[in-house]
Amino acid sequence: MLDREGYRPNVGIILINDKNQVFWGKRVREHSWQFPQGGIKPGESPETAMYRELLEEVGLLPHHVKIIGRTRDWLRYDVPSHWVRREWRGSYRGQKQIWYLLKLIGRESDVHLRATSHPEFDGWRWHEYWAPIDEVIDFKRGVYEGALQELSRYLRGLESYEEFLGRHG
């Protein structure tokens, strides 16, 4: 399901722990890492899609997390044409995403990457809040920065992105 501009509606999930570290998932059989994300099905609300994706990709149920915040509007990224399936070229541009900031209130042992028969991730770790901006694939970088910046206002004691860059520059 694409909108008029060629973007597929999608949700992104930033899951944090008590130290404001983020869940960072390793894609199955790849050396790439990302936040959980997935498409919104027709008739599904972004929140419903978020809980479905959270279960499918991370194995967590609604009682394992608390919603801290969400982005006010869609954040978009274009997918490079060589990544787009041949039959979609010309109509598909990329993803538009609503991002959720969730806090894990369950236990780390509640994470179950094989909750479905087609797991998205085969590994995960906690990571510094801002680190994914520099580590995600290039075409998603702007959306990651936008989501992390917008949602950072909900977190106390979190260093700014500029402070993070100063420590890691």
Phi, psi and omega in degrees: 000114180248149173280180184299334182268359177094018179256138178269126178295138191207159172240148173239149185233122172251109182257124182246159173254190182295342181261013184060026172272152184254149173290127183234113186260138177267121181296142182306128176055028177227167175255033180242148184238149179198171171281154172300141178200162177182167185289152174264123181282155179305132180082358182265138175282158176304320181294319177298316178298320180299313180295323178295313179296322178300318178291313184296319188264330186241344179080015181262146178259164181307325182285353177274347186225163173233132176285122179267322181185175175212159178292148182290326187222175177292140170248134187242147168221146176268140177266131178304141187301328180289350175267347185272136176304141184307317184290345180263347184301138182097336179243325183269126178255322184168211184243146166240132191231142164260129182254138177247139171255118182242147173251132176287117176251351172276201180257156176302327180292349175285341178293128183221097186289345181253040180289340178234172180283350178234075182297146178273326184239148173241009175194162177202163176203164170276142185223155177303144187309312187272345187304323182302334180303319182273348186255341182285159177305143189312313188290348177262353189302315182297320178292318179299314179297316180299315181294313181296319178298309183297319185277345181296338181296342180276353187250133178269144174073013180273132176292156178286165177299322180296320177295319177301313180297324178297323178286332186248002186292000000 
